[in-house]
Structure formats: C-alpha cells, structure tokens
mmCIF file of C-alpha atoms and ligand atoms in Angstrom:
data_model
loop_
_atom_site.group_PDB
_atom_site.id
_atom_site.type_symbol
_atom_site.label_atom_id
_atom_site.label_comp_id
_atom_site.label_asym_id
_atom_site.label_seq_id
_atom_site.Cartn_x
_atom_site.Cartn_y
_atom_site.Cartn_z
ATOM 1 C CA MET A 1 28.888 42.364 30.363
ATOM 2 C CA VAL A 2 27.191 44.787 32.874
ATOM 3 C CA ASP A 3 24.627 43.021 34.924
ATOM 4 C CA ASP A 4 21.513 44.557 36.488
ATOM 5 C CA THR A 5 23.277 45.012 40.061
ATOM 6 C CA LEU A 6 26.134 47.217 38.420
ATOM 7 C CA MET A 7 23.357 49.226 36.285
ATOM 8 C CA HIS A 8 21.315 49.962 39.766
ATOM 9 C CA ALA A 9 24.457 50.867 41.496
ATOM 10 C CA LEU A 10 25.545 53.253 38.402
ATOM 11 C CA VAL A 11 21.967 54.747 38.458
ATOM 12 C CA GLN A 12 22.036 55.312 42.214
ATOM 13 C CA ALA A 13 25.330 57.026 42.065
ATOM 14 C CA ALA A 14 24.122 59.422 39.467
ATOM 15 C CA ARG A 15 21.161 60.312 41.578
ATOM 16 C CA ALA A 16 23.187 60.833 44.532
ATOM 17 C CA ALA A 17 25.410 63.084 42.558
ATOM 18 C CA ARG A 18 22.637 64.803 40.972
ATOM 19 C CA GLU A 19 21.642 66.011 44.543
ATOM 20 C CA ARG A 20 25.260 67.773 44.458
ATOM 21 C CA ALA A 21 24.523 69.632 41.220
ATOM 22 C CA TYR A 22 25.226 73.236 41.270
ATOM 23 C CA ALA A 23 22.693 74.768 38.854
ATOM 24 C CA PRO A 24 21.505 77.947 40.043
ATOM 25 C CA TYR A 25 20.807 79.390 36.497
ATOM 26 C CA SER A 26 19.265 76.671 34.695
ATOM 27 C CA LYS A 27 17.818 74.995 37.777
ATOM 28 C CA PHE A 28 18.090 71.819 35.827
ATOM 29 C CA ALA A 29 20.211 69.427 38.113
ATOM 30 C CA VAL A 30 21.923 66.405 36.326
ATOM 31 C CA GLY A 31 24.204 63.483 37.970
ATOM 32 C CA ALA A 32 26.270 61.154 35.890
ATOM 33 C CA ALA A 33 28.248 58.004 36.945
ATOM 34 C CA LEU A 34 30.701 55.979 35.040
ATOM 35 C CA LEU A 35 31.912 52.392 35.654
ATOM 36 C CA ASP A 36 35.717 52.175 34.756
ATOM 37 C CA GLU A 37 37.875 49.223 33.689
ATOM 38 C CA HIS A 38 38.754 48.317 37.264
ATOM 39 C CA GLY A 39 35.221 47.942 38.281
ATOM 40 C CA ARG A 40 35.074 51.482 40.121
ATOM 41 C CA LEU A 41 32.429 54.002 40.001
ATOM 42 C CA HIS A 42 33.057 57.718 39.513
ATOM 43 C CA ALA A 43 30.235 60.159 39.700
ATOM 44 C CA GLY A 44 29.886 63.845 38.852
ATOM 45 C CA CYS A 45 27.333 66.673 38.724
ATOM 46 C CA ASN A 46 26.674 69.798 36.585
ATOM 47 C CA VAL A 47 28.500 72.774 37.737
ATOM 48 C CA GLU A 48 27.222 76.112 36.302
ATOM 49 C CA ASN A 49 28.921 79.453 36.124
ATOM 50 C CA ALA A 50 27.494 83.068 36.088
ATOM 51 C CA ALA A 51 29.548 83.276 32.834
ATOM 52 C CA TYR A 52 27.106 80.702 31.339
ATOM 53 C CA PRO A 53 29.466 79.236 28.681
ATOM 54 C CA GLN A 54 31.980 78.130 31.552
ATOM 55 C CA SER A 55 29.333 75.912 33.069
ATOM 56 C CA GLN A 56 30.354 72.104 33.016
ATOM 57 C CA CYS A 57 27.974 69.093 32.344
ATOM 58 C CA ALA A 58 27.920 65.981 34.825
ATOM 59 C CA GLU A 59 29.442 63.764 32.308
ATOM 60 C CA ALA A 60 32.640 66.068 32.339
ATOM 61 C CA SER A 61 32.677 66.177 35.687
ATOM 62 C CA ALA A 62 32.483 62.325 36.284
ATOM 63 C CA ILE A 63 35.060 61.891 33.442
ATOM 64 C CA ALA A 64 37.679 64.005 35.258
ATOM 65 C CA HIS A 65 37.430 62.220 38.333
ATOM 66 C CA LEU A 66 37.776 58.819 36.387
ATOM 67 C CA VAL A 67 40.938 60.172 34.822
ATOM 68 C CA LEU A 68 42.241 61.525 38.114
ATOM 69 C CA THR A 69 42.291 57.867 39.643
ATOM 70 C CA GLY A 70 44.280 56.703 36.751
ATOM 71 C CA ALA A 71 41.433 54.907 34.846
ATOM 72 C CA ARG A 72 41.376 55.169 31.153
ATOM 73 C CA ARG A 73 38.280 53.289 30.048
ATOM 74 C CA ILE A 74 34.428 53.927 30.344
ATOM 75 C CA VAL A 75 32.624 50.472 30.624
ATOM 76 C CA ALA A 76 29.155 51.903 31.451
ATOM 77 C CA ALA A 77 27.536 55.114 32.177
ATOM 78 C CA ALA A 78 24.414 56.436 33.713
ATOM 79 C CA VAL A 79 22.888 59.798 33.373
ATOM 80 C CA VAL A 80 20.047 61.105 35.794
ATOM 81 C CA GLY A 81 17.874 64.196 35.143
ATOM 82 C CA VAL A 82 14.197 65.132 35.608
ATOM 83 C CA ALA A 83 12.354 66.102 32.474
ATOM 84 C CA PRO A 84 9.367 65.015 30.224
ATOM 85 C CA GLN A 85 11.828 63.424 27.951
ATOM 86 C CA PRO A 86 14.729 60.993 29.088
ATOM 87 C CA VAL A 87 17.665 63.277 29.763
ATOM 88 C CA THR A 88 20.524 61.949 27.242
ATOM 89 C CA PRO A 89 24.025 63.226 27.254
ATOM 90 C CA CYS A 90 24.351 66.466 25.193
ATOM 91 C CA GLY A 91 26.339 66.263 21.787
ATOM 92 C CA GLY A 92 29.596 67.529 23.525
ATOM 93 C CA CYS A 93 29.455 64.977 26.283
ATOM 94 C CA ARG A 94 28.948 62.151 23.734
ATOM 95 C CA GLN A 95 32.084 63.098 22.134
ATOM 96 C CA ARG A 96 33.765 63.372 25.622
ATOM 97 C CA LEU A 97 32.585 59.750 26.493
ATOM 98 C CA ARG A 98 33.758 58.696 23.242
ATOM 99 C CA GLU A 99 37.335 59.644 24.054
ATOM 100 C CA PHE A 100 37.353 56.566 26.400
ATOM 101 C CA ALA A 101 34.544 54.299 25.367
ATOM 102 C CA ALA A 102 33.563 51.842 22.781
ATOM 103 C CA ASP A 103 30.606 51.964 20.503
ATOM 104 C CA ASP A 104 28.952 49.138 22.481
ATOM 105 C CA MET A 105 29.312 51.026 25.831
ATOM 106 C CA PRO A 106 25.816 50.996 27.385
ATOM 107 C CA ILE A 107 24.379 54.416 28.648
ATOM 108 C CA TRP A 108 21.307 54.295 30.809
ATOM 109 C CA VAL A 109 19.210 57.170 31.306
ATOM 110 C CA ALA A 110 17.010 57.564 34.433
ATOM 111 C CA ASP A 111 15.076 59.760 36.494
ATOM 112 C CA LEU A 112 14.302 59.776 39.964
ATOM 113 C CA ALA A 113 11.848 56.905 39.800
ATOM 114 C CA GLU A 114 13.088 54.494 37.078
ATOM 115 C CA VAL A 115 15.573 53.746 34.199
ATOM 116 C CA ARG A 116 13.725 55.268 31.195
ATOM 117 C CA ALA A 117 16.160 54.357 28.348
ATOM 118 C CA ARG A 118 19.294 52.358 27.372
ATOM 119 C CA HIS A 119 21.422 53.241 24.648
ATOM 120 C CA THR A 120 24.714 52.459 23.275
ATOM 121 C CA LEU A 121 27.431 55.213 22.566
ATOM 122 C CA GLY A 122 27.496 54.092 19.178
ATOM 123 C CA GLN A 123 23.581 54.606 18.781
ATOM 124 C CA LEU A 124 24.087 58.198 20.305
ATOM 125 C CA LEU A 125 27.110 59.057 18.470
ATOM 126 C CA PRO A 126 27.372 57.205 15.078
ATOM 127 C CA ALA A 127 30.199 57.145 12.700
ATOM 128 C CA SER A 128 32.310 59.200 15.288
ATOM 129 C CA PHE A 129 35.706 60.532 15.327
ATOM 130 C CA GLY A 130 37.902 59.310 17.905
ATOM 131 C CA PRO A 131 41.595 58.918 19.193
ATOM 132 C CA GLU A 132 42.126 55.972 16.618
ATOM 133 C CA HIS A 133 42.077 58.572 13.834
ATOM 134 C CA LEU A 134 45.102 60.369 15.066
ATOM 135 C CA SER A 135 47.243 57.321 15.453
HETATM 136 N N1 THU B 1 23.573 69.170 31.273
HETATM 137 C C1 THU B 1 24.246 68.127 31.928
HETATM 138 O O1 THU B 1 24.886 68.179 32.843
HETATM 139 N N2 THU B 1 24.446 66.954 31.130
HETATM 140 C C2 THU B 1 23.980 66.867 29.725
HETATM 141 O O2 THU B 1 24.174 65.870 29.168
HETATM 142 C C3 THU B 1 22.801 67.755 29.486
HETATM 143 C C4 THU B 1 22.819 69.172 29.942
HETATM 144 C C5 THU B 1 23.623 70.204 32.345
HETATM 145 C C6 THU B 1 24.151 71.452 31.722
HETATM 146 C C7 THU B 1 23.400 72.725 32.165
HETATM 147 O O3 THU B 1 24.149 72.874 33.480
HETATM 148 C C8 THU B 1 22.022 72.056 32.581
HETATM 149 O O4 THU B 1 22.103 70.703 32.432
HETATM 150 C C9 THU B 1 21.085 72.645 31.516
HETATM 151 O O5 THU B 1 21.451 72.595 30.223
#
C-alpha cells in the first residue's frame, strides 16, 4: 500500500526530473519517478535526439536507473507533464513498466500544480503480455 506521503514524494521527484528533460525538438518535457521494492525512488526525464526515433521517454530513463541499482520491481509510478489532458505514459512505456510491475501498480499523473489522475497499470494496459508468458 502506497500512502499519500510516498505519492507526494514520487510526484515531487518526477517534477524535479522533468526540469532536467532534454527536449529541444518537441519542447515537451516529461519527468517520471518509480518506487521500487526496497522503498527507493528512481527518477528519469525524456532525452530526445536529432535522429528523432532515437529519443527516450522519461519512464524508460527511470526504469534504467531502477534496474541499474539492482531493483527488479516497480511498486508505484508518477509521471509529470504539462498539457491540457493529463500526461499518461505512452503505449510503449506502459509495456516497459509492465515488465517490472503488477496490474494493480498505481500510476499517478500530475502537472506542476496538482495530481490529475490515478490509474493502475492494468487499466492502462489491459490483458497485457508479460514475462510469465515466456516461462
Ligand atoms: N514522452 C515521455 O517522455 N513519456 C511519455 O509517456 C509520453 C511522451 C516524451 C517523448 C518525447 O520526448 C516528448 O514526450 C513528446 O512526445
């Protein structure tokens, strides 16, 4: 169970990561933060590239950091972006999160002022394919 304090810590970490985004092409900065199975936070930002398809989403950056520390589970996530609609993870990132998370993993979507939505991974990626299909 992830309490309000942890949710706010995640959102704040995602906001801080968003400040570091490298998004000169889209100008659309995104930050993400993940809570691992040890209670540690991992943040990431989007990193774009002049060869546009080589750009990396904020969630992917945060996952790389989580894996690098030896963690293997994502217990909760926050994504921060500024847009008219809440900035939910893109389709590819939903699958990336799925690799390390259960269907009931909460994903908070926030902007600079407030938390705008709470979803579970299962809501964003229903009937998904995952590692257990291969075992
Ligand atoms: N972006 C993310 O970092 N995460 C998402 O889930 C949605 C999109 C980034 C990719 C690109 O650098 C910019 O936002 C515009 O699409």
